[in-house]
Amino acid sequence: MGAWQSLPEDLPPEVRHFVEQLRRLKDATGLSLAALGARTAYSKSSWHRYLNATQPPPRQAVSALCGIAGLGGPEAERVGVRWELAVQAWPRPATAPEQPAGAEEYEDDPTLPWWEEPPPSKGPRDTNRMLLAAVLLLFVLVLVAGVGVVVFG
């Protein structure tokens, strides 16, 4: 595999160690970034960002790489722990986006990375619309079933 570009000097040690481990795993697969992208749900450019420490990878991407590299059990768990440590230490952008209302409940959620926005909170109006749609769908389903019983006996 080609030589990797050097990682930024000011990268926290947890992030550096994790990215170097990801690079070794990727190299062990013998796949190019394009081939790795084709075998996972993440594009070549996404893998480029993950492997050059410009963006933290989602946990699912790390799991996919472990699977392709043949890691399982305790080895894959160790990579998952290193991912958690790296994501916590990953440098934040200089200007953090404002959090939408209701986002504070997701602040300490370790399964929601900081670079992903929390799901928007549903107000009572949205909930009422969803309930109305569900009731209408149920009514249509019952109506179609009744017509089917009458027609097809």
XYZ file of C-alpha atoms in Angstrom:
153
model
C 0.000 0.000 0.000
C 1.062 3.577 -0.561
C 2.663 5.711 2.089
C 0.311 7.518 4.412
C 0.446 11.263 4.825
C 1.756 12.277 8.216
C -0.774 13.017 10.921
C -0.999 16.514 12.443
C 1.528 17.106 15.225
C -1.062 18.495 17.635
C -3.268 15.394 17.417
C -4.105 13.942 20.857
C -2.282 10.644 21.547
C -5.560 8.688 21.780
C -6.579 9.864 18.315
C -3.121 9.278 16.850
C -2.951 5.738 18.229
C -6.457 4.938 16.999
C -5.905 6.298 13.477
C -2.586 4.462 13.196
C -4.387 1.265 14.194
C -7.093 1.912 11.577
C -4.374 2.420 8.968
C -2.761 -0.898 9.890
C -6.126 -2.654 9.661
C -6.832 -1.068 6.290
C -3.381 -2.051 5.002
C -3.902 -5.606 6.272
C -7.000 -5.917 4.084
C -4.947 -5.176 0.962
C -7.827 -3.044 -0.337
C -7.623 0.390 -1.893
C -9.799 3.142 -0.449
C -12.184 2.724 -3.393
C -12.437 -1.035 -2.800
C -12.896 -0.470 0.942
C -15.657 2.002 0.152
C -17.320 -0.527 -2.147
C -17.278 -3.186 0.599
C -18.666 -0.865 3.289
C -21.399 1.738 3.510
C -18.780 4.520 3.510
C -17.313 6.250 0.460
C -13.685 6.435 -0.606
C -13.588 10.105 0.433
C -15.051 9.265 3.858
C -12.355 6.631 4.434
C -9.761 9.177 3.330
C -11.000 11.599 6.001
C -11.128 8.889 8.689
C -7.656 7.523 7.920
C -6.081 10.981 7.797
C -7.672 12.096 11.087
C -9.644 14.961 9.566
C -12.940 13.454 10.744
C -13.729 10.771 13.301
C -15.270 7.638 11.793
C -18.662 6.387 12.909
C -18.510 3.295 15.080
C -20.219 1.282 12.327
C -17.404 2.129 9.903
C -14.847 0.879 12.411
C -16.856 -2.323 12.927
C -17.060 -2.841 9.167
C -13.294 -2.423 8.795
C -12.681 -4.871 11.654
C -14.915 -7.417 9.954
C -13.163 -7.049 6.606
C -9.766 -7.300 8.316
C -10.872 -10.511 10.043
C -10.916 -9.133 13.587
C -13.495 -10.516 15.939
C -14.178 -11.088 19.594
C -11.851 -9.406 22.084
C -9.665 -7.847 19.358
C -12.649 -6.058 17.805
C -13.817 -5.001 21.280
C -10.412 -3.417 21.966
C -10.689 -1.453 18.726
C -14.154 -0.315 19.861
C -12.748 0.877 23.187
C -9.971 2.752 21.379
C -12.634 4.326 19.140
C -14.517 5.581 22.226
C -11.342 7.070 23.717
C -10.378 8.677 20.410
C -13.800 10.209 19.797
C -13.792 11.731 23.275
C -10.340 13.236 22.664
C -10.923 14.211 19.005
C -10.272 17.914 18.441
C -13.490 19.872 18.091
C -13.954 22.363 15.261
C -12.994 25.920 16.196
C -16.577 27.103 15.791
C -18.996 24.582 17.187
C -22.468 24.791 15.660
C -25.279 25.947 17.906
C -27.274 23.127 19.398
C -30.967 23.024 18.587
C -33.525 23.142 21.380
C -33.760 19.828 23.196
C -30.192 18.808 22.271
C -28.958 19.005 25.861
C -30.511 15.619 26.585
C -28.084 14.083 24.051
C -24.960 15.805 25.370
C -23.703 12.870 27.414
C -24.951 10.111 25.106
C -21.806 8.121 24.197
C -23.571 6.480 21.263
C -24.205 9.840 19.575
C -20.908 11.278 18.292
C -20.418 15.009 18.652
C -20.240 15.516 14.890
C -23.778 14.219 14.355
C -26.764 16.383 15.134
C -29.299 14.966 17.567
C -32.658 14.099 16.103
C -35.037 17.066 16.080
C -37.505 17.045 18.925
C -41.041 16.345 17.873
C -43.578 18.870 19.082
C -47.183 17.995 19.939
C -48.310 19.128 16.494
C -46.005 16.630 14.730
C -47.081 13.876 17.106
C -50.762 14.576 16.418
C -50.163 14.413 12.663
C -48.391 11.088 12.996
C -51.211 9.725 15.131
C -53.811 10.888 12.624
C -51.863 9.286 9.765
C -51.633 6.002 11.715
C -55.378 5.989 12.429
C -56.192 6.738 8.775
C -53.856 3.980 7.622
C -55.497 1.532 10.021
C -58.951 2.558 8.758
C -57.909 2.011 5.134
C -56.408 -1.370 6.021
C -59.615 -2.507 7.751
C -61.703 -1.213 4.829
C -59.581 -3.076 2.265
C -59.732 -6.265 4.351
C -63.541 -5.975 4.611
C -63.905 -5.450 0.875
C -61.624 -8.400 0.247
C -63.725 -10.666 2.474
C -66.945 -9.621 0.711
C -65.528 -9.915 -2.828
C -63.494 -13.082 -2.399
C -65.795 -14.694 0.132
